[in-house]
Amino acid sequence: MKTGSQVIIRPARNVRGSVQLPGDKSVSHRYAMLAGIAEGPSRLENYSTGADCASTLGCMRALGVTWERKENVVEVQGRDLALAVPNIPLDCGNSGSTMRMLSGIVAAQKFTSEMTGDESLSRRPMERVIRPLSAMGAQIASREGKPPLRITGAHLKAIDYKMPVASAQVKSCLLFAGLFAEGETRVEEPLRTRDHGEVALQAFGAQLERKGNEVRIRGGQRLRGIGARIPGDLSSAAFFLCAAALFPDSQLTIPNLLMNPNRARLLDILMQMGLRISVTQLDEIHGELVGSLQIDGARLKGATLAGADSAALIDEIPVLAAIAPYTEQGIEVRDARELRVKESDRIAAVATNLRLMGAQVEERDDGLRIPGGQTLRGAELDSFGDHRIAMAFAVAALRAQGETLIRGSEAAAISYPAFFSTLEDMTER
Ligand code: S3P
């Protein structure tokens, strides 16, 4: 990846057009992992173009999985649960999803794997997977609960686990491990998080039981490869939705977007704030809802995000916070402490950049309070090496007075390499 790139964003008058998004990152990771341990081939169309999902494919190759990629179609030859001894470390790059979810699969193999990551990933907490996987029988060495991880697989025993943090990555990790374990694994989460792991396991033929915030999976089940078109990434769409929300005359269409109800809370919140969104052509592919959106701009009211909403919107909060000063009443975010341990400390990054643009911001331990009705000025900002911070502030810059420079803009490629050129194409000046 290029390092040290920067972009300049000029103020805009409007956002208009149609944007077709690359496949959802959460779904792409899970499909690539499950395709690798399934029996037979899988064909994954519209696979995420982000570097994170390429990291997952790289790790699967190191584990003996053969795959071929032609543009955004990935064809994977499954290895029917048995992966090969990797003779290089599994390089997860910037991707917490890769490290956390894949650890559930390598913990069940008959060999030792080394999992590494970049500087940002090396600072992120892994004890949330180390503790339950160790209880299932794996041996895991880490640097005080942080990467690199050295995982010696075992014949796992099922676990009954109440997760202390709401994390879809941890839930998927344990369900993937449960697939290999002896007995029935039960995972309970404190708040409902995205269920792509459960939906993907079922798509590949596994049986699960889901009740409220609890999922059970029996060990010893085998998976079958699938042919799938991955729906467009909702968290990438968030940047365009929020950009459209800045201008009352915006008009945007987004076809083939992931509409999984556990991910689509952003649409409800933006509609409550005044954005007009209509959904057409609702469909279901391998258990995931897909729809096309028609969006018309508005004057945005404010919002308060707390509790289950903060968990459901965890990836969208940076961009919502970045546009908060332009709303009428502002935005308050509570119960979002997890933002401090993402690719960057996203609460601090948002507060720093907004202040550089002249905004008033109250930073709290678990969130932010950003008053509305503010006028921002263009400024020199940093991405903090975080893709969502780079993209969130490109959106905020569209309504600022004067130009904004964003350093470290190459970070956007972690989830969406074409972001800046697509935003430019959609912007009227
Ligand atoms: C993800 C879950 C969320 C999210 C991340 C992707 C997933 O993290 O922030 O970008 O695909 O399961 P946590 O599960 O750690 O909250």
PDB file of N, CA and C and ligand atoms in Angstrom, residues 25-26 30 97 100-101 128 166-170 194 314-315 338 342 388, ligand 1:
ATOM      1  N   LYS A  25     -17.669  -5.799   3.731  1.00  0.00           N
ATOM      2  CA  LYS A  25     -16.412  -6.277   4.327  1.00  0.00           C
ATOM      3  C   LYS A  25     -16.678  -7.422   5.309  1.00  0.00           C
ATOM      4  N   SER A  26     -17.655  -7.254   6.188  1.00  0.00           N
ATOM      5  CA  SER A  26     -17.938  -8.293   7.192  1.00  0.00           C
ATOM      6  C   SER A  26     -18.338  -9.607   6.521  1.00  0.00           C
ATOM      7  N   ARG A  30     -16.068 -13.404   6.174  1.00  0.00           N
ATOM      8  CA  ARG A  30     -16.648 -14.675   6.652  1.00  0.00           C
ATOM      9  C   ARG A  30     -16.787 -15.670   5.513  1.00  0.00           C
ATOM     10  N   SER A  97     -10.745  -8.088  12.216  1.00  0.00           N
ATOM     11  CA  SER A  97     -11.698  -9.158  11.858  1.00  0.00           C
ATOM     12  C   SER A  97     -10.950 -10.412  11.459  1.00  0.00           C
ATOM     13  N   ARG A 100      -9.192 -11.960  14.686  1.00  0.00           N
ATOM     14  CA  ARG A 100     -10.106 -12.510  15.704  1.00  0.00           C
ATOM     15  C   ARG A 100     -10.902 -13.691  15.160  1.00  0.00           C
ATOM     16  N   MET A 101     -11.442 -13.561  13.961  1.00  0.00           N
ATOM     17  CA  MET A 101     -12.308 -14.656  13.477  1.00  0.00           C
ATOM     18  C   MET A 101     -11.495 -15.876  13.048  1.00  0.00           C
ATOM     19  N   ARG A 128      -9.984 -10.976  24.401  1.00  0.00           N
ATOM     20  CA  ARG A 128     -11.394 -11.338  24.221  1.00  0.00           C
ATOM     21  C   ARG A 128     -11.579 -12.625  23.417  1.00  0.00           C
ATOM     22  N   ALA A 166     -19.709  -6.797  23.827  1.00  0.00           N
ATOM     23  CA  ALA A 166     -20.517  -7.047  22.631  1.00  0.00           C
ATOM     24  C   ALA A 166     -19.583  -6.959  21.435  1.00  0.00           C
ATOM     25  N   SER A 167     -19.284  -8.092  20.816  1.00  0.00           N
ATOM     26  CA  SER A 167     -18.389  -8.093  19.652  1.00  0.00           C
ATOM     27  C   SER A 167     -18.778  -9.193  18.684  1.00  0.00           C
ATOM     28  N   ALA A 168     -19.141  -8.789  17.473  1.00  0.00           N
ATOM     29  CA  ALA A 168     -19.530  -9.761  16.447  1.00  0.00           C
ATOM     30  C   ALA A 168     -18.330 -10.591  16.016  1.00  0.00           C
ATOM     31  N   GLN A 169     -17.144  -9.986  16.106  1.00  0.00           N
ATOM     32  CA  GLN A 169     -15.940 -10.728  15.712  1.00  0.00           C
ATOM     33  C   GLN A 169     -15.696 -11.885  16.674  1.00  0.00           C
ATOM     34  N   VAL A 170     -15.864 -11.610  17.962  1.00  0.00           N
ATOM     35  CA  VAL A 170     -15.654 -12.660  18.966  1.00  0.00           C
ATOM     36  C   VAL A 170     -16.735 -13.732  18.823  1.00  0.00           C
ATOM     37  N   ARG A 194     -23.976  -7.632  14.914  1.00  0.00           N
ATOM     38  CA  ARG A 194     -24.244  -8.130  13.560  1.00  0.00           C
ATOM     39  C   ARG A 194     -24.175  -9.656  13.527  1.00  0.00           C
ATOM     40  N   ILE A 314     -21.555   1.036  15.504  1.00  0.00           N
ATOM     41  CA  ILE A 314     -20.182   1.293  15.932  1.00  0.00           C
ATOM     42  C   ILE A 314     -19.271   1.771  14.785  1.00  0.00           C
ATOM     43  N   ASP A 315     -19.443   1.225  13.572  1.00  0.00           N
ATOM     44  CA  ASP A 315     -18.573   1.642  12.459  1.00  0.00           C
ATOM     45  C   ASP A 315     -19.043   2.944  11.796  1.00  0.00           C
ATOM     46  N   GLU A 338     -15.938   1.205  23.048  1.00  0.00           N
ATOM     47  CA  GLU A 338     -15.234   0.319  22.097  1.00  0.00           C
ATOM     48  C   GLU A 338     -14.539   1.116  20.981  1.00  0.00           C
ATOM     49  N   LYS A 342     -10.531   0.684  18.340  1.00  0.00           N
ATOM     50  CA  LYS A 342     -10.666   0.323  16.919  1.00  0.00           C
ATOM     51  C   LYS A 342      -9.328   0.598  16.238  1.00  0.00           C
ATOM     52  N   ARG A 388     -11.720   4.745   8.374  1.00  0.00           N
ATOM     53  CA  ARG A 388     -13.012   5.415   8.583  1.00  0.00           C
ATOM     54  C   ARG A 388     -12.842   6.884   8.989  1.00  0.00           C
TER      55      ARG A 388
HETATM   56  C1  S3P B   1     -17.100  -6.465  12.638  1.00  0.00           C
HETATM   57  C2  S3P B   1     -17.556  -6.178  13.901  1.00  0.00           C
HETATM   58  C3  S3P B   1     -17.281  -4.909  14.589  1.00  0.00           C
HETATM   59  C4  S3P B   1     -16.840  -3.831  13.608  1.00  0.00           C
HETATM   60  C5  S3P B   1     -15.813  -4.314  12.635  1.00  0.00           C
HETATM   61  C6  S3P B   1     -16.329  -5.496  11.842  1.00  0.00           C
HETATM   62  C7  S3P B   1     -17.408  -7.788  12.069  1.00  0.00           C
HETATM   63  O1  S3P B   1     -16.234  -5.098  15.533  1.00  0.00           O
HETATM   64  O2  S3P B   1     -16.371  -2.702  14.295  1.00  0.00           O
HETATM   65  O3  S3P B   1     -15.486  -3.287  11.718  1.00  0.00           O
HETATM   66  O4  S3P B   1     -17.274  -7.987  10.847  1.00  0.00           O
HETATM   67  O5  S3P B   1     -17.791  -8.667  12.852  1.00  0.00           O
HETATM   68  P1  S3P B   1     -16.499  -5.843  16.935  1.00  0.00           P
HETATM   69  O6  S3P B   1     -17.173  -7.099  16.634  1.00  0.00           O
HETATM   70  O7  S3P B   1     -15.151  -6.061  17.543  1.00  0.00           O
HETATM   71  O8  S3P B   1     -17.311  -4.875  17.727  1.00  0.00           O
END
